[in-house]
Coordinates of C-alpha atoms in Angstrom, one line a residue:
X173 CA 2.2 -20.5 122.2
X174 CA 2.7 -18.8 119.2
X175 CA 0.1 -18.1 116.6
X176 CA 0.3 -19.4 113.4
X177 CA -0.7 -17.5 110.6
X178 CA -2.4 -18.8 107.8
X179 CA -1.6 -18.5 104.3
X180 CA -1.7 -15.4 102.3
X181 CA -4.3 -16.6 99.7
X182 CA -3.5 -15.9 95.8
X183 CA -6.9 -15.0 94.9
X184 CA -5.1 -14.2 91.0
X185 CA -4.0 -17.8 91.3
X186 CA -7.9 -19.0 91.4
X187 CA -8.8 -16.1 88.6
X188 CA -6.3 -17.8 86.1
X189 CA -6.8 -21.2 86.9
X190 CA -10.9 -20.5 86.8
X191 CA -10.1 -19.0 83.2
X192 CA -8.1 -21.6 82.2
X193 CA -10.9 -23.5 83.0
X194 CA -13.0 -21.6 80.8
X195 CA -11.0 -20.9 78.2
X196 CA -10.3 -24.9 77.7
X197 CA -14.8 -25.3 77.9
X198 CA -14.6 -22.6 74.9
X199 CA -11.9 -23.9 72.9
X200 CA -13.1 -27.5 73.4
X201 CA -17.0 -25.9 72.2
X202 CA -14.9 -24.5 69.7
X203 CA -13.7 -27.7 68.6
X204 CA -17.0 -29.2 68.6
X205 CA -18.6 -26.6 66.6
X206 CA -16.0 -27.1 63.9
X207 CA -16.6 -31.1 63.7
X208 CA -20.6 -30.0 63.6
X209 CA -19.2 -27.6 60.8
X210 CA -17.2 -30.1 59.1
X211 CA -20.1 -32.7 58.7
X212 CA -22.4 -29.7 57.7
X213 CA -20.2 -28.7 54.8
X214 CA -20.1 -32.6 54.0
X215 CA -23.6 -33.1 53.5
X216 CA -23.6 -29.9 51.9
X217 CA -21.1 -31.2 49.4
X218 CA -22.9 -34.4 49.1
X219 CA -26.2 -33.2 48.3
X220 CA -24.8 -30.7 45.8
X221 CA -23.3 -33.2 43.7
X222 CA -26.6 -35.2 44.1
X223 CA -28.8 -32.5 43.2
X224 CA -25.8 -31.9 40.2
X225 CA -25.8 -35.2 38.7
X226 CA -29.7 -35.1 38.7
X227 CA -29.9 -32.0 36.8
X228 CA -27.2 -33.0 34.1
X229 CA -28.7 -36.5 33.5
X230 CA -32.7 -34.3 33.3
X231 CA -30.8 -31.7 30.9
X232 CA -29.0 -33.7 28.4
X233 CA -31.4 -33.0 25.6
X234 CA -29.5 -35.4 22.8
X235 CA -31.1 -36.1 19.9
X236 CA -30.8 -40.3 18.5
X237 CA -27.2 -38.7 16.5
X238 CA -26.0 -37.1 19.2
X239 CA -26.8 -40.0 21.9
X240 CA -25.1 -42.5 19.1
X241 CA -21.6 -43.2 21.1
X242 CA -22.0 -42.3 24.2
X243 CA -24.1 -44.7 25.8
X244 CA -21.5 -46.3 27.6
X245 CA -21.3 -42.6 29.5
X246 CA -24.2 -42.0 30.0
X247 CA -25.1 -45.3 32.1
X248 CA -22.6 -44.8 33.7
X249 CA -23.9 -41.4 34.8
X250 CA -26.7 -42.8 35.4
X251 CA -25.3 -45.3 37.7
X252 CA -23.0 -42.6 39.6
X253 CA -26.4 -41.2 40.3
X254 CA -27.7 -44.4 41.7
X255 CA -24.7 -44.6 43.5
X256 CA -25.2 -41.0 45.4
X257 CA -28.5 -41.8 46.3
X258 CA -27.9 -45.2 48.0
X259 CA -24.8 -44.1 49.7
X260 CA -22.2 -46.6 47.7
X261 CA -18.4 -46.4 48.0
X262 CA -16.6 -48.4 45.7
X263 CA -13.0 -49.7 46.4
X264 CA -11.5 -51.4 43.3
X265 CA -8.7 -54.0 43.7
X266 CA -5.8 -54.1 40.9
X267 CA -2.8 -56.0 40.9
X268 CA -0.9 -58.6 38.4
X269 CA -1.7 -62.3 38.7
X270 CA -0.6 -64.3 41.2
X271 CA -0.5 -61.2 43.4
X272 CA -3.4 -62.7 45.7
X273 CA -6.2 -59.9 44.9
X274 CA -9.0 -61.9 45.3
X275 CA -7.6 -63.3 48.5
X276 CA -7.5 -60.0 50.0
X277 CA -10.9 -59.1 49.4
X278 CA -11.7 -62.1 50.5
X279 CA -10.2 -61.6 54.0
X280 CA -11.4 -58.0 54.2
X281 CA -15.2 -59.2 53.5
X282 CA -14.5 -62.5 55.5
X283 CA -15.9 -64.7 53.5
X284 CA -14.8 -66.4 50.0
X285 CA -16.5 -64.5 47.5
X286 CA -13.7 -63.7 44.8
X287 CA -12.1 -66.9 43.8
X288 CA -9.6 -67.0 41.2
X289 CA -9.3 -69.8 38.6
X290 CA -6.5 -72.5 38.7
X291 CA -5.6 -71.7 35.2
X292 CA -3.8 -68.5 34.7
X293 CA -5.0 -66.9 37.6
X294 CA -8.2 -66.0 35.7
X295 CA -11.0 -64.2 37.9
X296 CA -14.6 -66.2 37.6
X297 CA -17.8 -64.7 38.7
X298 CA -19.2 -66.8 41.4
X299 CA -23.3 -66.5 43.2
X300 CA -23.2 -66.6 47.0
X301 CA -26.5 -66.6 48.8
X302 CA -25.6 -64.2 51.2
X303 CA -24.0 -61.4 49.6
X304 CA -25.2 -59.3 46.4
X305 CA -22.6 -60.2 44.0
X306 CA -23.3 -58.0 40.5
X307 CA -20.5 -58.9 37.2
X308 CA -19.8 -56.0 35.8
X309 CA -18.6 -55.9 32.1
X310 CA -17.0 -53.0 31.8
X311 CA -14.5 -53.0 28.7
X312 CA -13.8 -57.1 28.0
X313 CA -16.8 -59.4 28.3
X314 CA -13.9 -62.2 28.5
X315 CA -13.0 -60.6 32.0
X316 CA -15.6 -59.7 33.8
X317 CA -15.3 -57.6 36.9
X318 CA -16.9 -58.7 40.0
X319 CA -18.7 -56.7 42.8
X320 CA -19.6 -57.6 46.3
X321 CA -21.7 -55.6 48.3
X322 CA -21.0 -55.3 52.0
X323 CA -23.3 -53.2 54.0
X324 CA -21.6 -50.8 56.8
X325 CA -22.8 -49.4 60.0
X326 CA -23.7 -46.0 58.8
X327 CA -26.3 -46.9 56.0
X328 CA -24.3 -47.0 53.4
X329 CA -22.8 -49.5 51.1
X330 CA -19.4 -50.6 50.3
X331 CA -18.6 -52.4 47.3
X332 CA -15.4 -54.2 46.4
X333 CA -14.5 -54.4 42.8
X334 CA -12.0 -57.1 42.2
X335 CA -10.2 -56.5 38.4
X336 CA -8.5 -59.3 36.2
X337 CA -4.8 -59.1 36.2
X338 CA -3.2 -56.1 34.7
X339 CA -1.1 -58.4 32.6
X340 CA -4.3 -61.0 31.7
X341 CA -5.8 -58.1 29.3
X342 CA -3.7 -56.5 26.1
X343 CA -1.9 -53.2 26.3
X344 CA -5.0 -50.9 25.4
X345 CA -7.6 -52.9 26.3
X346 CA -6.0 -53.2 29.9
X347 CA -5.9 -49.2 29.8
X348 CA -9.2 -48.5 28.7
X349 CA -10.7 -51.1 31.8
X350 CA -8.6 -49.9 34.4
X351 CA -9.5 -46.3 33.4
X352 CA -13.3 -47.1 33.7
X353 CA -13.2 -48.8 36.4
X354 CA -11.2 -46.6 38.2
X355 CA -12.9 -43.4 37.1
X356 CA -16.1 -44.9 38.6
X357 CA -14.5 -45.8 42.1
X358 CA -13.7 -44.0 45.3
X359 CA -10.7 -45.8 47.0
X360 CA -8.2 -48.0 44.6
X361 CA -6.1 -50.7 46.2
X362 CA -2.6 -52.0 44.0
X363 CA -1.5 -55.1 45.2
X364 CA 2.2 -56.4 45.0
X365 CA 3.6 -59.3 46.5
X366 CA 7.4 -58.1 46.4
X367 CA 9.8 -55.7 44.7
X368 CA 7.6 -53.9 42.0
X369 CA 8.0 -54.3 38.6
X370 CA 8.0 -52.3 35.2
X371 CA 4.6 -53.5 34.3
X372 CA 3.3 -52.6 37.7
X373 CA 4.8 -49.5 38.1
X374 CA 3.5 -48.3 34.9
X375 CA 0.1 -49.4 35.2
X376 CA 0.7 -47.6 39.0
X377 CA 1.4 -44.6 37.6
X378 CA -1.4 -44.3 35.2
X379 CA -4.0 -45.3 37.6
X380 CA -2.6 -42.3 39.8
X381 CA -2.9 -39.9 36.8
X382 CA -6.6 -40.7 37.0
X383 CA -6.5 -38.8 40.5
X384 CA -8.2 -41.0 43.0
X385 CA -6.3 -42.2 46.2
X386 CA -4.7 -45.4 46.5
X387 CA -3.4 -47.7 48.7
X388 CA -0.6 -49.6 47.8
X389 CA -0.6 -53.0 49.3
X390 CA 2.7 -55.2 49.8
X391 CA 0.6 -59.0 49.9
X392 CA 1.8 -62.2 50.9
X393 CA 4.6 -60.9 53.4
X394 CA 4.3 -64.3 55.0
X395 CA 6.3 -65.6 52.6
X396 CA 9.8 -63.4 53.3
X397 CA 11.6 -63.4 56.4
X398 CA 11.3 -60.4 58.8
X399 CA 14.2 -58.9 57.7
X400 CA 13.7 -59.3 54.3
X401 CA 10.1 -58.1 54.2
X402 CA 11.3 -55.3 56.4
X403 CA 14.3 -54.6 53.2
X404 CA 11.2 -55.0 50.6
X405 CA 8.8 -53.0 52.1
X406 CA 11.1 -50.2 52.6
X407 CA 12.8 -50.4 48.9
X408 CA 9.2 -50.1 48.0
X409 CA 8.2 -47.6 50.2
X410 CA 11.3 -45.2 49.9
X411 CA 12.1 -45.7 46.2
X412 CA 10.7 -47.3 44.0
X413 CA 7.2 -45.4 44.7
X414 CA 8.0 -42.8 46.3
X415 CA 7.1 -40.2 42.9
X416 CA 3.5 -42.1 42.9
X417 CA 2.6 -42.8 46.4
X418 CA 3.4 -41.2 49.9
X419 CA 4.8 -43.4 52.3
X420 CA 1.4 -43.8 54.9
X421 CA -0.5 -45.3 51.9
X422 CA 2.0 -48.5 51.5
X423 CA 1.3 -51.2 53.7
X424 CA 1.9 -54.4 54.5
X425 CA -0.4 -57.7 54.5
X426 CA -1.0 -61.5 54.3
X427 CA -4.4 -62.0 52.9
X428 CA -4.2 -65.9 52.8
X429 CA -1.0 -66.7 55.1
X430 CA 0.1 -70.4 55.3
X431 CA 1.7 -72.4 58.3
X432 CA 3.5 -75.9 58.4
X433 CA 2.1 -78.3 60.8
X434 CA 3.6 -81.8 61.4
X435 CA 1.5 -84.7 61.4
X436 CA 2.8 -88.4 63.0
X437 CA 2.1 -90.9 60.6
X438 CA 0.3 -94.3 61.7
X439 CA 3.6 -96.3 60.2
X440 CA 5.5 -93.4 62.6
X441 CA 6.7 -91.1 59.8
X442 CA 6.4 -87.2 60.0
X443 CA 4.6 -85.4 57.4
X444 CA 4.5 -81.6 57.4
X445 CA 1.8 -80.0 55.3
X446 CA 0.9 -76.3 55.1
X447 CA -2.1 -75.3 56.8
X448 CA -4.2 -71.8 55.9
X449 CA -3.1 -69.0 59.4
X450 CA -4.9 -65.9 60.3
X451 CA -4.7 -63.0 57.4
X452 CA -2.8 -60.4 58.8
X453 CA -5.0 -57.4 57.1
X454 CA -5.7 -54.9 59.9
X455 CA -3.1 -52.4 58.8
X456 CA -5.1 -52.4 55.5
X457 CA -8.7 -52.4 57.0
X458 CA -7.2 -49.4 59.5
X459 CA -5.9 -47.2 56.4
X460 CA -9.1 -47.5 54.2
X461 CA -11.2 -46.8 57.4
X462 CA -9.1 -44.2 58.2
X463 CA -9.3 -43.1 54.5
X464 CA -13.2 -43.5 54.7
X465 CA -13.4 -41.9 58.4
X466 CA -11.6 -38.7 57.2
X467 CA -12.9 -38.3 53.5
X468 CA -16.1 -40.4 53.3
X469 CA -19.2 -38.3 51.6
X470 CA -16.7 -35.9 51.0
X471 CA -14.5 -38.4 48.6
X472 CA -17.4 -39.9 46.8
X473 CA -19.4 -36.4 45.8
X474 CA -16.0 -35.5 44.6
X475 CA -15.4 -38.2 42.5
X476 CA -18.9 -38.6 41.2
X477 CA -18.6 -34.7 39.9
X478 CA -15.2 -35.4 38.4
X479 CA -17.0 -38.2 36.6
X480 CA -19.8 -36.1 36.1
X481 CA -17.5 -33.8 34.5
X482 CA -15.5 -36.4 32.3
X483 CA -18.7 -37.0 30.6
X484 CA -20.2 -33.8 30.2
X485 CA -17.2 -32.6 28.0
X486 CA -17.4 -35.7 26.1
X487 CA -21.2 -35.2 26.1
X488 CA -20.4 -31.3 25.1
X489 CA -18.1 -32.3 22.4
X490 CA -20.1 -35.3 20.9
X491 CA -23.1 -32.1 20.4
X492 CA -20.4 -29.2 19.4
X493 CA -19.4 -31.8 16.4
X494 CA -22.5 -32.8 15.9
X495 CA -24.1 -29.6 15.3
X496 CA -20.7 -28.0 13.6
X497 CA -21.2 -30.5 11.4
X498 CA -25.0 -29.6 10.9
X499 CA -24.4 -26.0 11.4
X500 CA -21.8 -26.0 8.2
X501 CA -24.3 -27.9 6.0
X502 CA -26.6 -25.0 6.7
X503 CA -24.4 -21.8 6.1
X504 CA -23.5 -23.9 2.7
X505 CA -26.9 -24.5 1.7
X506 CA -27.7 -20.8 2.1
X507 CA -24.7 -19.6 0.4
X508 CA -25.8 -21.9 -2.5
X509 CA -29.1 -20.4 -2.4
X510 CA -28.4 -16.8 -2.1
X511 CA -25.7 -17.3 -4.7
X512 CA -28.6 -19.1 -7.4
X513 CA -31.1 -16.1 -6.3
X514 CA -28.2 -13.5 -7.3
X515 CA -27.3 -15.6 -10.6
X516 CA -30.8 -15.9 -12.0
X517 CA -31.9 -12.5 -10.9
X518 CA -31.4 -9.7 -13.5
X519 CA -32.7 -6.5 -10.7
X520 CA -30.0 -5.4 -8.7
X521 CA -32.4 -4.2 -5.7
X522 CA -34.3 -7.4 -5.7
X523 CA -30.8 -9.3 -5.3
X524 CA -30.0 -7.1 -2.2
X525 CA -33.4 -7.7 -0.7
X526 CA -33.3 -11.2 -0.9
X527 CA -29.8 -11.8 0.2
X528 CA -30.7 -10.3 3.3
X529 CA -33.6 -12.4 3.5
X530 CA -31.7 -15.5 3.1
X531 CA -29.0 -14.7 5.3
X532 CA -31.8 -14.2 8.1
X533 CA -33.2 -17.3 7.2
X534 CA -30.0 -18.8 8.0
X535 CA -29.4 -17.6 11.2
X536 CA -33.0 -18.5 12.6
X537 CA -32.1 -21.8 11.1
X538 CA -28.4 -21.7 13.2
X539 CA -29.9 -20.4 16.5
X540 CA -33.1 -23.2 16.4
X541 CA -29.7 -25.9 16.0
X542 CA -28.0 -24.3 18.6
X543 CA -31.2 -23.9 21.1
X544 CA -31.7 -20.0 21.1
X545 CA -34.7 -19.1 20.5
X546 CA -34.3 -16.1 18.2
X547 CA -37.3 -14.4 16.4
X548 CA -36.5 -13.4 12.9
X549 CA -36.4 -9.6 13.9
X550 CA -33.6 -11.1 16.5
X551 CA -32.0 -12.5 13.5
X552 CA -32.2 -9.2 11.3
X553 CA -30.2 -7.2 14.3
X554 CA -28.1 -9.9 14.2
X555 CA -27.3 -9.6 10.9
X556 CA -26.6 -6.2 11.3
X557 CA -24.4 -6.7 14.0
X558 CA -22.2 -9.0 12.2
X559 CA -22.3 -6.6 8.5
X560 CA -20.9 -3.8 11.2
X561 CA -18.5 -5.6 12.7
X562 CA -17.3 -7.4 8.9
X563 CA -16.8 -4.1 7.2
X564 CA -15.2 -4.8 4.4
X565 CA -16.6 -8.0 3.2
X566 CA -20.1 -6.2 3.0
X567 CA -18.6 -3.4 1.5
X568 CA -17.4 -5.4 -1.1
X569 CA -20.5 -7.3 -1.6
X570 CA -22.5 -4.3 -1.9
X571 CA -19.9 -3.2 -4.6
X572 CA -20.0 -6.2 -6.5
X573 CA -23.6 -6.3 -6.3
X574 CA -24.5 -3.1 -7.5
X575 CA -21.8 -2.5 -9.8
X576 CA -22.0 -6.6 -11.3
X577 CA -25.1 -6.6 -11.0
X578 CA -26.1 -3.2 -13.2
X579 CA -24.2 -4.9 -15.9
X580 CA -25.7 -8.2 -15.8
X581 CA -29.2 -6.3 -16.2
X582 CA -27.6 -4.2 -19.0
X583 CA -26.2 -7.5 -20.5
X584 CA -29.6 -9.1 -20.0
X585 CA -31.1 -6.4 -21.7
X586 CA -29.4 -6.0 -24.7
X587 CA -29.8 -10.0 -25.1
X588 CA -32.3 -9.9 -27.9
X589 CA -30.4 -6.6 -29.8
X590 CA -27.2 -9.1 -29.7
X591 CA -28.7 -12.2 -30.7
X592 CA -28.3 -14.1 -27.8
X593 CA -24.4 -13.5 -27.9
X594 CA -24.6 -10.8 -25.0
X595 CA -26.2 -14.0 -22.4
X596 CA -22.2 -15.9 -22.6
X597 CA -21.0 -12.6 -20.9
X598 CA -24.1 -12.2 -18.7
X599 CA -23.4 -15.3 -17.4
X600 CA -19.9 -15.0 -15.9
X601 CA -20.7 -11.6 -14.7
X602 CA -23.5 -13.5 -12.6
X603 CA -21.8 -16.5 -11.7
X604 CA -18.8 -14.3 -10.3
X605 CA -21.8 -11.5 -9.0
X606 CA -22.9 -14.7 -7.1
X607 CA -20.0 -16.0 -5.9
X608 CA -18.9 -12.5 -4.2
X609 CA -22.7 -13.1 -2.2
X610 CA -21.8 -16.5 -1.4
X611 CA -18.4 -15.9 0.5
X612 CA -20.3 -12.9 2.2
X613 CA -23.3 -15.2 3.3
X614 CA -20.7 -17.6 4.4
X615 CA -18.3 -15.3 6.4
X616 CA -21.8 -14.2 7.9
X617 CA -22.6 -17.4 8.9
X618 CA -19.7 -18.4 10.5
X619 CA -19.8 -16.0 12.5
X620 CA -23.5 -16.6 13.4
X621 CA -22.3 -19.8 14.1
X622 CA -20.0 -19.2 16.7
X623 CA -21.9 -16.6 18.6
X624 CA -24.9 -18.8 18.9
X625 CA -22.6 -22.0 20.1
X626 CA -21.1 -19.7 22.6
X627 CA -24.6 -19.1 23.8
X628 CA -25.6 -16.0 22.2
X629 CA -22.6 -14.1 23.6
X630 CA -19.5 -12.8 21.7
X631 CA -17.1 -13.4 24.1
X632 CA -14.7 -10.6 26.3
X633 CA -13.6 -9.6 22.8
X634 CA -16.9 -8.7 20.9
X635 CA -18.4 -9.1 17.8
X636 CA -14.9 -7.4 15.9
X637 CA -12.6 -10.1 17.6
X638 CA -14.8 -12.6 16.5
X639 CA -15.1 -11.5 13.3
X640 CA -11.4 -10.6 13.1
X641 CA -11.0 -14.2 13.7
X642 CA -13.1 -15.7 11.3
X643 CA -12.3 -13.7 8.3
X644 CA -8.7 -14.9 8.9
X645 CA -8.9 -18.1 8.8
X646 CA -11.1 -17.9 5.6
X647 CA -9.7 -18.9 2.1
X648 CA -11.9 -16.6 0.3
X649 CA -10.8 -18.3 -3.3
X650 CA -11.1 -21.4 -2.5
X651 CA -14.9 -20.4 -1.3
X652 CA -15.8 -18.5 -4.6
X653 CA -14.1 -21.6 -6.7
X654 CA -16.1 -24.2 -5.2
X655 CA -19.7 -21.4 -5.2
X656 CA -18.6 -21.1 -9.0
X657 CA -17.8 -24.2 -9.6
X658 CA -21.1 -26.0 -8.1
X659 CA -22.9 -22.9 -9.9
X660 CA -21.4 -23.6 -13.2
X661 CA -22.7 -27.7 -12.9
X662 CA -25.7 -26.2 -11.8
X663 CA -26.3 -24.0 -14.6
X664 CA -25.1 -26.7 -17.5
X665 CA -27.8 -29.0 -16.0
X666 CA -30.4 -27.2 -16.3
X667 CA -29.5 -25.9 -19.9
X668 CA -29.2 -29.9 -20.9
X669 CA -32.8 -30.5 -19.6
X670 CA -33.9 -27.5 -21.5
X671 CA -32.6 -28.5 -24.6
X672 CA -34.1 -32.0 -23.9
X673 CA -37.1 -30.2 -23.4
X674 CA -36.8 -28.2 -26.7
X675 CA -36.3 -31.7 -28.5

């Protein structure tokens, strides 16, 4: 009997499959690791913009002025902050009426909460016992917005915002709610119930410019046969949105679906009546849980901060005006002085001295507006910083100061020799002595000006950019006409209360 031999054994067969074997454990760890990773880096995000928010809302520092105007922005800070910390998404429903928005929510939460009026369309607030409903007024307090809070499975709250119809509210005052709301949402669901319009695609596309993701919804598909909601969806889908929305965010639902049923009569007659079906939503409830599922934390940190963001410029620019505004009145008020000091005083030295004094003054005044603490030797190096860097302005000033001011003294001087007649001269020489310190003091302080709102810093370009800058954009004659001019009133005023005096 002949012997059978077994075999050969591949023992490089076994070495490839065990690392196979290995290689798919480490590759699935790896997997795993990354998901940990991923929901690291989204708490990460989360608590940043927490921790953000916090920070901004603790550092406004406004003063009553500055405050005036942007309450509106602030609460609503205040509230994306309040929204952080309990873990709220908002989705926020928009549509035309008749479009069946507050049906929808309704069948996503379940339960009628959102009814609209039989008039119009109108949405009405309505109380239910069992779910925290909250009207919002947010632009119109003829169309108020309502919320309904629907707690989720992972401790945290979602909140549907249902909007009046886009063509209930005028042009701008539509724009203005839809912005708000929308900038203060997460997820935004437009609703359609066939071929979209003008109206809706416009009000479509500015709700994308806002930069949120949206869902657009074609309602009440019930109401078409299948191959005509199949033709609508797709004209929809592959053309007339297709610029605003990518194709996996339209989809199809029946939020309040109705269905003949026929009804024998006593007398023997049939009567058909409609009869509310199912809502056929879960292609909706799938996207925004998919939408929720891959985004989540992620998507609401990032549209707090954008928020956050929004109303920190307008928070930064409300202050900028605010204190360019102030900031102006005091480089004019020293100029003013300075220029009186140089007009009244006949010693050239003295008017030097106490220009420079002045001019410090002014830009401890500037940096105490602007929230730098500067100490007035801060402010003298300052001031020499800025005389380097202006060159020929200061030249000229200490021209016209020495040189105007020698013969003003002279002219001053020889004032009892001449009768009086040399003071008419004396005069214009100061007033024009004067003006040539006031543009000086005002170059000076614009500049101060714009190195203390930039935080103390002069920029990539230094201090000769900057003052490069300034100086041309400066109408030096009209300055010196309006110094002399308010020197001049100035002057005749107080010569009319001395003669009143002398009376």
């Amino acid at each position: 009997m002949p012997l059978t031999m077994p075999e050969p054994h591949d023992q490089s067969s076994d070495q490839t499959n065990a690392l196979s074997a290995e290689t798919r454990a480490l590759f699935d760890s790896f997997d795993e690791a990354l998901m940990d990773f991923d929901e690291i880096q989204e708490e990460l995000n989360y608590r940043q913009a927490q921790s953000s928010i916090r920070d901004m809302i603790a550092k406004l520092d406004l003063s009553p002025r500055e405050r005036d105007g942007l309450e509106g922005a602030i609460t609503g800070l205040e509230a994306m902050q309040r929204k952080l910390e309990e873990s709220v998404i908002h989705i926020a429903a928009f549509g035309m009426v008749g479009r069946g928005k507050s049906s929808l929510l309704n069948a996503l939460l379940g339960q009628k909460v959102f009814e609209a009026g039989a008039v119009h369309g109108v949405t009405r607030s309505y109380h239910v016992a069992n779910w925290e409903i909250d009207p919002q007024e947010f632009t119109d307090p003829n169309h108020p917005i309502l919320q309904a809070a629907l707690p989720s499975a992972e401790k945290s709250t979602i909140q549907l915002i249902d909007t009046p119809g886009i063509d209930e509210v005028g042009g701008e005052a539509r724009e203005l709610l839809a912005k708000e709301v929308a900038e203060q949402s997460d997820l935004l669901l437009f609703i359609v119930s066939g071929d979209i319009t003008k109206v809706e695609y416009k009000a479509l596309a500015q709700l994308r410019d806002i930069g949120k993701p949206i869902v657009l919804v074609f309602n009440k598909i019930d109401q078409y046969p299948d191959a005509d909601r199949e033709s609508v969806y797709l004209k929809i889908r592959d053309e007339r949105v297709k610029e605003l929305v990518s194709p996996d965010e339209v989809v199809m639902a029946s939020a309040a679906p109705l269905s003949p049923q026929a009804t024998r009569q006593p007398d023997g007659r049939i009567t058909v009546k409609m009869i509310p079906g199912v809502p056929q939503i879960d292609d909706l409830k799938l996207k925004i849980l998919e939408i929720l599922h891959r985004e989540g934390k992620s998507l609401v940190a990032l549209n707090s901060m954008l928020y956050a963001d929004d109303v920190n410029e307008q928070v930064v620019k409300r202050k900028m005006s605010i204190r360019e505004e102030q900031a102006n009145k005091t480089i004019w008020n020293a100029v003013m002085t300075k220029a009186i000091a140089v007009a009244v005083n006949p010693i050239s030295v003295l008017d030097l001295v106490s220009s420079a004094a002045i001019d410090v003054a002014m830009i401890v005044t500037l940096s105490k507006l602007y929230g730098i603490e500067m100490t007035q030797k801060g402010a003298t190096d300052l001031l020499k910083s800025i005389g380097l860097a202006m060159g020929g302005m200061t030249a000229g000033e200490l021209i016209a100061t020495f040189g105007l001011g020698s013969l003003k003294g002279l002219l001053g001087v020889s004032a009892p020799a001449t009768g009086g007649l040399s003071l008419v001269p004396y005069i214009s020489v100061a007033i024009t002595q004067a003006g040539v310190a006031g543009v000086a003091s005002y170059g000076i302080g614009q500049v101060a000006k714009v190195y203390l709102a930039n935080g103390a810093s002069w920029g990539p370009g230094g201090p000769k950019e900057v003052v490069s800058n300034i100086l041309e954009t400066l109408d030096e004659d009209s300055i010196l006409s309006r110094i002399k001019g308010e020197l001049r009133s100035k002057i005749d005023w107080q010569k009319q209360g001395k003669q009143e005096e002398a009376e």
